[in-house]
Amino acid sequence: MTGLTCQVAIVGAGPYGLAAAAHLRSANVDLRVFGKAMEFWERQMPMGMLLRSYWEGSHISDPHGDLTLDEYQRARGVQLPRPVRLDDFINYGQWFQRKAVPELDGRCVTRIERSSKCFRLMLEDGESVLAQRVVIATGIASFARRPYQFSAVPLELASHSSEHRDFSRFRSQRVVVVGGGQSALESATLLHESGADVEVIVRASRVRWLRYGTPLHAWLHNPVNPLRRILYPASDVGPPGLNWIVDTPDLFRRLPFAVHSRIARRAIRPAGAGWLRPRMNGVRITTGRVIVSAKATGRQVQLRLDDGTERSIDHALLATGYQVDISRYAFLAEELVRSLRLVDGYPELTAGFETSLAGLHFLGAPAAKSFGPLMRFVAGTRYAAHALTRCILREGTSPATIKVPSYECDVFAENRTDM
Ligand SMILES: Cc1cc2nc3c(=O)[nH]c(=O)nc-3n(C[C@H](O)[C@H](O)[C@H](O)COP(=O)(O)OP(=O)(O)OC[C@H]3O[C@@H](n4cnc5c(N)ncnc54)[C@H](O)[C@@H]3O)c2cc1C
C-alpha cells in the first residue's frame, strides 16, 4: 500500500545526495531523502586514508556557502590537518547532513519503478513512496570492477578494495595489491603499516606520482602565489589547462564526444599522491606486468604473471577501480533501465541531469559521461546541485503541477498535509 508521497525523492546521502538535498530544500521543494549519511565513506574506505582531493575541492556544496569545511572547522573550534583525514571528512559530511538535511530518512531504497507518470520507491521495511521526480545519487559501490582472471577465486582470498575498512586482519600475511592508482598505492601503504608483506602489481610501465606534498607543489598552491589562481581552479582535477575544462562541465558537455574520453582519460589516469611515497618504503612495486591467471589452492592464491613468474600469496587485494553501469544498481527495475538511453552503461543526461525518462535524474559518477570527470569528485557537487535545482524549479514543482493518474492523485491529496 502506498504510504508516503513527495515531489522529489533523493536516493543516497553521500556528498551528491546531501548537496542536492541542501539546495532543493532551500528552494522549498517538497523532498524526501533516503540513505545513511556518508555510508560509503564510513564502510567502504580504509581507516587511516587521507583524501587525495585538496581542501578547496572537498567542500560539499550548500546554497549559501555556510557549510564548507572551513565553517565546520570554525564550528568545532579546531584546525583540521591537511590532507583531510577520512574520519574528519566523514564527520564533516554527517555535520553537513544534520545542518542541511535533518529530516534524512535512513532507510535503504530496495526498488524504483515507473508508476504511470510518477515513480514508486520501495523501502527496506516494505513501505512505499510515490515521487514525481527521483534523483539517484547512490555512488559507485555497485560498480566495483573485478578482473576476470579472479572470477574463480573465492572472495575471502581475492577481494575488491571497497570491501575493506580495516586492514589489521592481514598482519603477517602476504598480500598482492593489483592496480596502480591512488586506491592501490594507499591500500598497499596501509597494509604495510598494518604489518602485512605487500607487493603492488601495476600494469603500466611506471607508477605516476602527483606532486601533492612536494615543495614545488606547496609553493604553487600557496594562497599568496598569484600563479595559483591562474593554474588551478578550486576543484583541480587534471593537469594545468585541462583542469579548467574539467572545472567547467557546461563546456565539457559541448565538446565533441571523441574529445570527452581523451580528456577524461588524461584527467583521471591512475596516479598516487606524492605524500604516499615516503610511507611506501618496504613495499615492493612491480611495474609493466599483467596477471594472466589466478587460482585458489587451499588457503592460498597462486598468481601467474605475463613474464612467467609466479606468486603464492595469502590474499589478492583488487584495487581495480569501478566501471559505471547503471544496470548494476539492483534497486532499479529492469523495465526502467531498458527505457533509458545509455552510452557505455552511463545514462544520457540533459543540462538538468535528467535522463531520457522525464523526472529521473542521476548525480555523481553516472553523470561523468555527460558532464566530465568532475562528477566523480566531491568538487562536482556545486555544479550538479545548482543545475539540478535550476531544472526542477524551471520545470515546476508546486503541487498543482504534479501530473499523476487519478487514483494516485488521491493519494497525493490525502497525504500532502503531513509533508
Ligand atoms: C578509496 C576512495 C577514495 C576517494 N577519495 C576521494 C577524494 O579524496 N576526493 C573526492 O572528491 N572523491 C574521492 N573519491 C570519490 C568519491 O567516492 C566520490 O567523490 C563521492 O563519494 C561521490 O559522492 P556520491 O554522493 O556520488 O557517492 P557516495 O559517497 O558513494 O554516496 C552514495 C550513497 O548512497 C547510498 N546508497 C546506495 N544505494 C542506496 C539505496 N538503494 N538506498 C539508499 N541509499 C543508498 C550509499 O550508502 C552511499 O552512502 C574516492 C573514492 C574512493 C573509492
GROMACS .gro file of C-alpha atoms and ligand atoms in nm:
model
  472
    1MET     CA    1   0.000   0.000   0.000
    2THR     CA    2   0.127   0.349  -0.081
    3GLY     CA    3   0.220   0.548   0.229
    4LEU     CA    4   0.441   0.849   0.160
    5THR     CA    5   0.441   1.095  -0.126
    6CYS     CA    6   0.672   1.372  -0.233
    7GLN     CA    7   0.764   1.581  -0.530
    8VAL     CA    8   1.129   1.482  -0.526
    9ALA     CA    9   1.288   1.173  -0.372
   10ILE     CA   10   1.666   1.167  -0.341
   11VAL     CA   11   1.822   0.825  -0.305
   12GLY     CA   12   2.164   0.826  -0.139
   13ALA     CA   13   2.309   1.054   0.129
   14GLY     CA   14   2.671   1.083   0.023
   15PRO     CA   15   2.815   1.418  -0.088
   16TYR     CA   16   2.597   1.440  -0.402
   17GLY     CA   17   2.267   1.343  -0.237
   18LEU     CA   18   2.333   1.577   0.057
   19ALA     CA   19   2.430   1.870  -0.166
   20ALA     CA   20   2.125   1.822  -0.388
   21ALA     CA   21   1.901   1.800  -0.080
   22ALA     CA   22   2.051   2.116   0.071
   23HIS     CA   23   1.990   2.316  -0.248
   24LEU     CA   24   1.639   2.182  -0.315
   25ARG     CA   25   1.535   2.223   0.046
   26SER     CA   26   1.647   2.583   0.046
   27ALA     CA   27   1.428   2.634  -0.265
   28ASN     CA   28   1.131   2.494  -0.068
   29VAL     CA   29   1.097   2.183  -0.281
   30ASP     CA   30   0.893   1.909  -0.116
   31LEU     CA   31   1.157   1.648  -0.062
   32ARG     CA   32   1.239   1.312   0.090
   33VAL     CA   33   1.597   1.190   0.118
   34PHE     CA   34   1.685   0.825   0.175
   35GLY     CA   35   2.003   0.650   0.289
   36LYS     CA   36   2.255   0.678   0.572
   37ALA     CA   37   2.475   0.986   0.573
   38MET     CA   38   2.824   0.918   0.431
   39GLU     CA   39   2.775   0.541   0.448
   40PHE     CA   40   3.010   0.457   0.160
   41TRP     CA   41   3.290   0.663   0.313
   42GLU     CA   42   3.229   0.512   0.654
   43ARG     CA   43   3.206   0.147   0.549
   44GLN     CA   44   3.397   0.105   0.226
   45MET     CA   45   3.709   0.316   0.257
   46PRO     CA   46   4.009   0.212   0.466
   47MET     CA   47   4.068   0.358   0.812
   48GLY     CA   48   4.368   0.590   0.807
   49MET     CA   49   4.303   0.702   0.449
   50LEU     CA   50   4.372   1.064   0.356
   51LEU     CA   51   4.172   1.245   0.092
   52ARG     CA   52   4.358   1.298  -0.231
   53SER     CA   53   4.142   1.595  -0.324
   54TYR     CA   54   4.255   1.930  -0.192
   55TRP     CA   55   4.083   2.119   0.086
   56GLU     CA   56   3.929   2.368  -0.162
   57GLY     CA   57   3.795   2.078  -0.369
   58SER     CA   58   3.644   1.887  -0.079
   59HIS     CA   59   3.357   2.115   0.028
   60ILE     CA   60   3.011   1.966  -0.007
   61SER     CA   61   2.805   2.235  -0.175
   62ASP     CA   62   2.527   2.418   0.006
   63PRO     CA   63   2.336   2.713  -0.139
   64HIS     CA   64   2.484   2.985   0.079
   65GLY     CA   65   2.835   2.854   0.139
   66ASP     CA   66   2.762   2.818   0.512
   67LEU     CA   67   2.860   2.453   0.534
   68THR     CA   68   3.210   2.438   0.392
   69LEU     CA   69   3.500   2.254   0.557
   70ASP     CA   70   3.614   2.597   0.680
   71GLU     CA   71   3.281   2.653   0.855
   72TYR     CA   72   3.294   2.302   1.000
   73GLN     CA   73   3.640   2.373   1.135
   74ARG     CA   74   3.518   2.700   1.284
   75ALA     CA   75   3.213   2.534   1.440
   76ARG     CA   76   3.431   2.269   1.603
   77GLY     CA   77   3.697   2.517   1.707
   78VAL     CA   78   3.980   2.303   1.569
   79GLN     CA   79   4.227   2.322   1.283
   80LEU     CA   80   4.192   2.008   1.073
   81PRO     CA   81   4.510   1.858   0.930
   82ARG     CA   82   4.567   1.862   0.555
   83PRO     CA   83   4.544   1.641   0.355
   84VAL     CA   84   4.198   1.588   0.503
   85ARG     CA   85   4.171   1.266   0.702
   86LEU     CA   86   3.895   1.021   0.616
   87ASP     CA   87   3.744   1.036   0.965
   88ASP     CA   88   3.737   1.416   0.960
   89PHE     CA   89   3.565   1.411   0.623
   90ILE     CA   90   3.303   1.162   0.741
   91ASN     CA   91   3.235   1.376   1.049
   92TYR     CA   92   3.212   1.682   0.828
   93GLY     CA   93   2.960   1.509   0.597
   94GLN     CA   94   2.750   1.399   0.893
   95TRP     CA   95   2.760   1.751   1.039
   96PHE     CA   96   2.654   1.885   0.698
   97GLN     CA   97   2.362   1.639   0.699
   98ARG     CA   98   2.245   1.740   1.048
   99LYS     CA   99   2.253   2.106   0.948
  100ALA     CA  100   2.115   2.089   0.594
  101VAL     CA  101   1.906   1.770   0.579
  102PRO     CA  102   1.793   1.697   0.936
  103GLU     CA  103   1.489   1.503   0.816
  104LEU     CA  104   1.705   1.239   0.639
  105ASP     CA  105   1.528   0.901   0.628
  106GLY     CA  106   1.799   0.639   0.688
  107ARG     CA  107   1.611   0.360   0.515
  108CYS     CA  108   1.751   0.190   0.206
  109VAL     CA  109   1.553   0.202  -0.117
  110THR     CA  110   1.514  -0.154  -0.247
  111ARG     CA  111   1.329  -0.089  -0.572
  112ILE     CA  112   1.241   0.201  -0.800
  113GLU     CA  113   0.988   0.153  -1.076
  114ARG     CA  114   0.784   0.369  -1.306
  115SER     CA  115   0.428   0.404  -1.190
  116SER     CA  116   0.231   0.572  -1.466
  117LYS     CA  117   0.351   0.935  -1.457
  118CYS     CA  118   0.544   0.915  -1.133
  119PHE     CA  119   0.786   0.677  -0.962
  120ARG     CA  120   0.727   0.421  -0.692
  121LEU     CA  121   1.008   0.360  -0.443
  122MET     CA  122   1.000   0.055  -0.218
  123LEU     CA  123   1.183   0.089   0.113
  124GLU     CA  124   1.364  -0.184   0.305
  125ASP     CA  125   1.078  -0.223   0.553
  126GLY     CA  126   0.812  -0.267   0.282
  127GLU     CA  127   0.678   0.088   0.290
  128SER     CA  128   0.648   0.259  -0.047
  129VAL     CA  129   0.675   0.617  -0.162
  130LEU     CA  130   0.537   0.790  -0.470
  131ALA     CA  131   0.753   1.066  -0.610
  132GLN     CA  132   0.711   1.294  -0.906
  133ARG     CA  133   1.085   1.302  -0.957
  134VAL     CA  134   1.366   1.078  -0.840
  135VAL     CA  135   1.728   1.183  -0.803
  136ILE     CA  136   1.963   0.885  -0.787
  137ALA     CA  137   2.283   0.969  -0.602
  138THR     CA  138   2.390   0.622  -0.497
  139GLY     CA  139   2.759   0.641  -0.585
  140ILE     CA  140   2.997   0.380  -0.721
  141ALA     CA  141   2.981   0.093  -0.472
  142SER     CA  142   2.773  -0.120  -0.712
  143PHE     CA  143   3.029  -0.077  -0.989
  144ALA     CA  144   3.338  -0.236  -0.830
  145ARG     CA  145   3.547  -0.390  -1.109
  146ARG     CA  146   3.674  -0.746  -1.054
  147PRO     CA  147   3.915  -0.864  -1.325
  148TYR     CA  148   3.801  -1.183  -1.498
  149GLN     CA  149   4.126  -1.362  -1.402
  150PHE     CA  150   3.992  -1.371  -1.045
  151SER     CA  151   3.642  -1.493  -1.129
  152ALA     CA  152   3.707  -1.843  -0.989
  153VAL     CA  153   3.889  -1.725  -0.675
  154PRO     CA  154   3.669  -1.708  -0.363
  155LEU     CA  155   3.601  -1.362  -0.219
  156GLU     CA  156   3.785  -1.442   0.105
  157LEU     CA  157   4.106  -1.488  -0.098
  158ALA     CA  158   4.063  -1.211  -0.354
  159SER     CA  159   3.858  -0.910  -0.254
  160HIS     CA  160   3.792  -0.566  -0.401
  161SER     CA  161   3.945  -0.270  -0.219
  162SER     CA  162   3.596  -0.137  -0.147
  163GLU     CA  163   3.525  -0.437   0.078
  164HIS     CA  164   3.767  -0.324   0.349
  165ARG     CA  165   3.753  -0.080   0.631
  166ASP     CA  166   4.025  -0.229   0.847
  167PHE     CA  167   4.342  -0.395   0.713
  168SER     CA  168   4.465  -0.523   1.051
  169ARG     CA  169   4.340  -0.876   0.972
  170PHE     CA  170   4.619  -0.901   0.711
  171ARG     CA  171   4.901  -0.864   0.966
  172SER     CA  172   5.185  -1.108   0.880
  173GLN     CA  173   5.012  -1.217   0.558
  174ARG     CA  174   5.150  -1.198   0.205
  175VAL     CA  175   4.924  -0.968   0.008
  176VAL     CA  176   4.941  -0.864  -0.356
  177VAL     CA  177   4.766  -0.538  -0.439
  178VAL     CA  178   4.654  -0.517  -0.801
  179GLY     CA  179   4.639  -0.167  -0.952
  180GLY     CA  180   4.845   0.149  -0.986
  181GLY     CA  181   4.610   0.428  -0.880
  182GLN     CA  182   4.568   0.615  -0.553
  183SER     CA  183   4.347   0.347  -0.402
  184ALA     CA  184   4.600   0.071  -0.479
  185LEU     CA  185   4.900   0.266  -0.354
  186GLU     CA  186   4.730   0.392  -0.041
  187SER     CA  187   4.585   0.047   0.038
  188ALA     CA  188   4.934  -0.101  -0.005
  189THR     CA  189   5.073   0.162   0.234
  190LEU     CA  190   4.806   0.096   0.495
  191LEU     CA  191   4.852  -0.282   0.461
  192HIS     CA  192   5.228  -0.241   0.503
  193GLU     CA  193   5.172  -0.022   0.809
  194SER     CA  194   4.939  -0.292   0.946
  195GLY     CA  195   5.221  -0.547   0.929
  196ALA     CA  196   5.143  -0.724   0.601
  197ASP     CA  197   5.410  -0.827   0.349
  198VAL     CA  198   5.296  -0.632   0.043
  199GLU     CA  199   5.369  -0.629  -0.330
  200VAL     CA  200   5.189  -0.399  -0.572
  201ILE     CA  201   5.149  -0.525  -0.929
  202VAL     CA  202   5.097  -0.247  -1.180
  203ARG     CA  203   5.010  -0.297  -1.548
  204ALA     CA  204   5.164   0.037  -1.656
  205SER     CA  205   5.537   0.064  -1.712
  206ARG     CA  206   5.573   0.303  -1.417
  207VAL     CA  207   5.384   0.445  -1.124
  208ARG     CA  208   5.281   0.808  -1.174
  209TRP     CA  209   5.321   1.033  -0.872
  210LEU     CA  210   5.133   1.357  -0.832
  211ARG     CA  211   5.332   1.644  -0.691
  212TYR     CA  212   5.092   1.694  -0.400
  213GLY     CA  213   5.314   1.722  -0.092
  214THR     CA  214   5.633   1.833  -0.270
  215PRO     CA  215   5.794   2.179  -0.211
  216LEU     CA  216   5.715   2.288  -0.571
  217HIS     CA  217   5.354   2.194  -0.527
  218ALA     CA  218   5.333   2.371  -0.191
  219TRP     CA  219   5.480   2.686  -0.349
  220LEU     CA  220   5.243   2.676  -0.649
  221HIS     CA  221   4.944   2.620  -0.421
  222ASN     CA  222   5.036   2.886  -0.170
  223PRO     CA  223   4.733   3.120  -0.143
  224VAL     CA  224   4.960   3.427  -0.180
  225ASN     CA  225   5.113   3.299  -0.504
  226PRO     CA  226   4.942   3.485  -0.793
  227LEU     CA  227   5.011   3.190  -1.024
  228ARG     CA  228   4.784   2.974  -0.816
  229ARG     CA  229   4.454   3.121  -0.935
  230ILE     CA  230   4.573   3.108  -1.295
  231LEU     CA  231   4.690   2.749  -1.289
  232TYR     CA  232   4.448   2.580  -1.052
  233PRO     CA  233   4.071   2.605  -1.013
  234ALA     CA  234   3.939   2.500  -0.671
  235SER     CA  235   3.843   2.154  -0.798
  236ASP     CA  236   4.185   2.092  -0.956
  237VAL     CA  237   4.108   1.766  -1.134
  238GLY     CA  238   4.360   1.705  -1.415
  239PRO     CA  239   4.680   1.879  -1.523
  240PRO     CA  240   4.702   2.260  -1.560
  241GLY     CA  241   4.499   2.372  -1.860
  242LEU     CA  242   4.282   2.064  -1.875
  243ASN     CA  243   4.177   2.122  -1.514
  244TRP     CA  244   3.990   2.438  -1.624
  245ILE     CA  245   3.792   2.243  -1.885
  246VAL     CA  246   3.712   1.976  -1.626
  247ASP     CA  247   3.607   2.254  -1.386
  248THR     CA  248   3.355   2.380  -1.643
  249PRO     CA  249   3.109   2.094  -1.704
  250ASP     CA  250   2.897   2.316  -1.933
  251LEU     CA  251   3.195   2.349  -2.165
  252PHE     CA  252   3.279   1.979  -2.138
  253ARG     CA  253   2.924   1.889  -2.244
  254ARG     CA  254   2.955   2.097  -2.559
  255LEU     CA  255   3.280   1.941  -2.676
  256PRO     CA  256   3.269   1.661  -2.934
  257PHE     CA  257   3.217   1.316  -2.791
  258ALA     CA  258   3.553   1.193  -2.920
  259VAL     CA  259   3.729   1.462  -2.715
  260HIS     CA  260   3.537   1.365  -2.398
  261SER     CA  261   3.709   1.033  -2.350
  262ARG     CA  262   4.055   1.180  -2.425
  263ILE     CA  263   4.005   1.449  -2.160
  264ALA     CA  264   3.863   1.203  -1.910
  265ARG     CA  265   4.147   0.953  -1.962
  266ARG     CA  266   4.411   1.222  -1.916
  267ALA     CA  267   4.243   1.394  -1.621
  268ILE     CA  268   4.191   1.085  -1.409
  269ARG     CA  269   4.465   0.849  -1.515
  270PRO     CA  270   4.596   0.627  -1.235
  271ALA     CA  271   4.841   0.813  -1.010
  272GLY     CA  272   4.938   0.835  -0.646
  273ALA     CA  273   4.967   1.142  -0.424
  274GLY     CA  274   5.331   1.234  -0.364
  275TRP     CA  275   5.285   1.225   0.013
  276LEU     CA  276   5.244   0.846  -0.004
  277ARG     CA  277   5.594   0.784  -0.140
  278PRO     CA  278   5.798   0.801   0.179
  279ARG     CA  279   5.546   0.578   0.353
  280MET     CA  280   5.588   0.311   0.086
  281ASN     CA  281   5.944   0.215   0.182
  282GLY     CA  282   5.933  -0.161   0.224
  283VAL     CA  283   5.652  -0.214  -0.027
  284ARG     CA  284   5.764  -0.394  -0.345
  285ILE     CA  285   5.627  -0.241  -0.664
  286THR     CA  286   5.635  -0.450  -0.982
  287THR     CA  287   5.551  -0.247  -1.292
  288GLY     CA  288   5.476  -0.342  -1.651
  289ARG     CA  289   5.329  -0.678  -1.558
  290VAL     CA  290   4.988  -0.832  -1.608
  291ILE     CA  291   4.841  -1.113  -1.402
  292VAL     CA  292   4.738  -1.376  -1.654
  293SER     CA  293   4.582  -1.626  -1.417
  294ALA     CA  294   4.481  -1.665  -1.055
  295LYS     CA  295   4.370  -1.978  -0.881
  296ALA     CA  296   4.292  -2.079  -0.527
  297THR     CA  297   4.489  -2.368  -0.380
  298GLY     CA  298   4.367  -2.438  -0.030
  299ARG     CA  299   4.402  -2.117   0.170
  300GLN     CA  300   4.641  -1.957  -0.076
  301VAL     CA  301   4.618  -1.789  -0.414
  302GLN     CA  302   4.860  -1.874  -0.696
  303LEU     CA  303   4.917  -1.589  -0.940
  304ARG     CA  304   5.091  -1.623  -1.275
  305LEU     CA  305   5.229  -1.310  -1.441
  306ASP     CA  306   5.292  -1.247  -1.811
  307ASP     CA  307   5.670  -1.279  -1.758
  308GLY     CA  308   5.616  -1.639  -1.646
  309THR     CA  309   5.688  -1.570  -1.277
  310GLU     CA  310   5.451  -1.688  -1.007
  311ARG     CA  311   5.342  -1.564  -0.668
  312SER     CA  312   5.198  -1.772  -0.388
  313ILE     CA  313   5.012  -1.537  -0.155
  314ASP     CA  314   4.753  -1.528   0.122
  315HIS     CA  315   4.537  -1.262  -0.037
  316ALA     CA  316   4.491  -1.054  -0.352
  317LEU     CA  317   4.350  -0.707  -0.300
  318LEU     CA  318   4.190  -0.584  -0.620
  319ALA     CA  319   4.223  -0.206  -0.628
  320THR     CA  320   4.099  -0.221  -0.983
  321GLY     CA  321   3.854   0.064  -0.974
  322TYR     CA  322   3.494   0.100  -1.077
  323GLN     CA  323   3.313   0.069  -1.410
  324VAL     CA  324   2.990   0.266  -1.422
  325ASP     CA  325   2.698   0.056  -1.546
  326ILE     CA  326   2.368   0.170  -1.403
  327SER     CA  327   2.204  -0.163  -1.484
  328ARG     CA  328   2.409  -0.291  -1.187
  329TYR     CA  329   2.205  -0.078  -0.947
  330ALA     CA  330   1.999  -0.369  -0.815
  331PHE     CA  331   1.719  -0.138  -0.698
  332LEU     CA  332   1.637  -0.011  -1.049
  333ALA     CA  333   1.352  -0.206  -1.213
  334GLU     CA  334   1.468  -0.372  -1.535
  335GLU     CA  335   1.195  -0.207  -1.743
  336LEU     CA  336   1.305   0.129  -1.612
  337VAL     CA  337   1.667   0.069  -1.713
  338ARG     CA  338   1.553  -0.060  -2.053
  339SER     CA  339   1.360   0.260  -2.115
  340LEU     CA  340   1.670   0.481  -2.068
  341ARG     CA  341   1.909   0.595  -2.338
  342LEU     CA  342   2.251   0.474  -2.224
  343VAL     CA  343   2.605   0.514  -2.355
  344ASP     CA  344   2.851   0.251  -2.228
  345GLY     CA  345   2.639   0.197  -1.917
  346TYR     CA  346   2.605   0.571  -1.842
  347PRO     CA  347   2.269   0.748  -1.879
  348GLU     CA  348   2.248   1.027  -2.136
  349LEU     CA  349   2.163   1.338  -1.935
  350THR     CA  350   2.019   1.679  -2.013
  351ALA     CA  351   2.155   2.003  -1.868
  352GLY     CA  352   1.943   1.937  -1.557
  353PHE     CA  353   2.094   1.588  -1.506
  354GLU     CA  354   1.767   1.438  -1.629
  355THR     CA  355   1.763   1.109  -1.819
  356SER     CA  356   1.565   1.033  -2.134
  357LEU     CA  357   1.288   0.933  -1.891
  358ALA     CA  358   1.137   1.261  -1.764
  359GLY     CA  359   1.162   1.302  -1.390
  360LEU     CA  360   1.453   1.062  -1.338
  361HIS     CA  361   1.790   1.223  -1.258
  362PHE     CA  362   2.136   1.084  -1.187
  363LEU     CA  363   2.415   1.259  -0.997
  364GLY     CA  364   2.775   1.164  -0.923
  365ALA     CA  365   2.983   0.920  -1.129
  366PRO     CA  366   2.695   0.811  -1.358
  367ALA     CA  367   2.684   1.174  -1.477
  368ALA     CA  368   3.052   1.171  -1.577
  369LYS     CA  369   2.987   1.072  -1.939
  370SER     CA  370   2.777   1.384  -1.993
  371PHE     CA  371   2.948   1.630  -1.757
  372GLY     CA  372   3.303   1.503  -1.733
  373PRO     CA  373   3.536   1.370  -1.465
  374LEU     CA  374   3.447   1.643  -1.213
  375MET     CA  375   3.134   1.440  -1.138
  376ARG     CA  376   3.347   1.166  -0.984
  377PHE     CA  377   3.465   1.404  -0.710
  378VAL     CA  378   3.313   1.596  -0.423
  379ALA     CA  379   3.411   1.918  -0.602
  380GLY     CA  380   3.140   1.846  -0.861
  381THR     CA  381   2.859   1.877  -0.604
  382ARG     CA  382   2.842   2.254  -0.656
  383TYR     CA  383   2.777   2.245  -1.026
  384ALA     CA  384   2.548   1.941  -1.007
  385ALA     CA  385   2.330   2.068  -0.722
  386HIS     CA  386   2.285   2.409  -0.888
  387ALA     CA  387   2.198   2.262  -1.229
  388LEU     CA  388   1.958   2.008  -1.082
  389THR     CA  389   1.780   2.270  -0.870
  390ARG     CA  390   1.751   2.510  -1.164
  391CYS     CA  391   1.598   2.234  -1.376
  392ILE     CA  392   1.348   2.125  -1.113
  393LEU     CA  393   1.239   2.480  -1.037
  394ARG     CA  394   1.207   2.562  -1.405
  395GLU     CA  395   1.001   2.255  -1.485
  396GLY     CA  396   0.768   2.317  -1.193
  397THR     CA  397   0.730   2.153  -0.857
  398SER     CA  398   0.425   2.309  -0.699
  399PRO     CA  399   0.155   2.054  -0.607
  400ALA     CA  400  -0.066   2.189  -0.885
  401THR     CA  401   0.183   2.082  -1.148
  402ILE     CA  402   0.201   1.722  -1.031
  403LYS     CA  403   0.063   1.513  -1.310
  404VAL     CA  404  -0.023   1.170  -1.178
  405PRO     CA  405  -0.301   0.928  -1.261
  406SER     CA  406  -0.625   0.994  -1.078
  407TYR     CA  407  -0.601   0.717  -0.818
  408GLU     CA  408  -0.253   0.830  -0.729
  409CYS     CA  409  -0.361   1.197  -0.724
  410ASP     CA  410  -0.595   1.100  -0.444
  411VAL     CA  411  -0.307   0.954  -0.254
  412PHE     CA  412  -0.107   1.274  -0.303
  413ALA     CA  413  -0.404   1.484  -0.189
  414GLU     CA  414  -0.460   1.274   0.124
  415ASN     CA  415  -0.100   1.284   0.233
  416ARG     CA  416   0.001   1.632   0.137
  417THR     CA  417  -0.091   1.794   0.467
  418ASP     CA  418   0.159   1.592   0.671
  419MET     CA  419   0.455   1.653   0.444
  420LIG     C1  420   3.911   0.492  -0.191
  420LIG     C2  421   3.846   0.615  -0.249
  420LIG     C3  422   3.898   0.740  -0.221
  420LIG     C4  423   3.835   0.855  -0.272
  420LIG     N1  424   3.888   0.976  -0.241
  420LIG     C5  425   3.828   1.088  -0.289
  420LIG     C6  426   3.878   1.218  -0.256
  420LIG     O1  427   3.980   1.233  -0.190
  420LIG     N2  428   3.809   1.326  -0.301
  420LIG     C7  429   3.697   1.316  -0.378
  420LIG     O2  430   3.639   1.418  -0.416
  420LIG     N3  431   3.649   1.194  -0.411
  420LIG     C8  432   3.711   1.081  -0.369
  420LIG     N4  433   3.662   0.958  -0.403
  420LIG     C9  434   3.545   0.950  -0.490
  420LIG    C10  435   3.420   0.953  -0.403
  420LIG     O3  436   3.370   0.824  -0.395
  420LIG    C11  437   3.321   1.050  -0.460
  420LIG     O4  438   3.376   1.177  -0.470
  420LIG    C12  439   3.196   1.067  -0.371
  420LIG     O5  440   3.172   0.958  -0.289
  420LIG    C13  441   3.080   1.091  -0.460
  420LIG     O6  442   2.967   1.110  -0.379
  420LIG     P1  443   2.830   1.035  -0.410
  420LIG     O7  444   2.729   1.101  -0.325
  420LIG     O8  445   2.809   1.030  -0.558
  420LIG     O9  446   2.856   0.884  -0.371
  420LIG     P2  447   2.870   0.813  -0.227
  420LIG    O10  448   2.956   0.891  -0.138
  420LIG    O11  449   2.908   0.673  -0.257
  420LIG    O12  450   2.723   0.817  -0.170
  420LIG    C14  451   2.622   0.736  -0.218
  420LIG    C15  452   2.541   0.690  -0.101
  420LIG    O13  453   2.424   0.625  -0.149
  420LIG    C16  454   2.392   0.523  -0.059
  420LIG     N5  455   2.306   0.427  -0.125
  420LIG    C17  456   2.340   0.339  -0.222
  420LIG     N6  457   2.233   0.266  -0.258
  420LIG    C18  458   2.130   0.310  -0.182
  420LIG    C19  459   1.993   0.272  -0.175
  420LIG     N7  460   1.943   0.177  -0.253
  420LIG     N8  461   1.914   0.336  -0.085
  420LIG    C20  462   1.964   0.435  -0.006
  420LIG     N9  463   2.094   0.473  -0.010
  420LIG    C21  464   2.175   0.412  -0.097
  420LIG    C22  465   2.526   0.466  -0.017
  420LIG    O14  466   2.518   0.404   0.108
  420LIG    C23  467   2.613   0.590  -0.014
  420LIG    O15  468   2.626   0.642   0.116
  420LIG    C24  469   3.721   0.842  -0.354
  420LIG    C25  470   3.670   0.714  -0.382
  420LIG    C26  471   3.731   0.603  -0.331
  420LIG    C27  472   3.674   0.469  -0.364
   0.00000   0.00000   0.00000
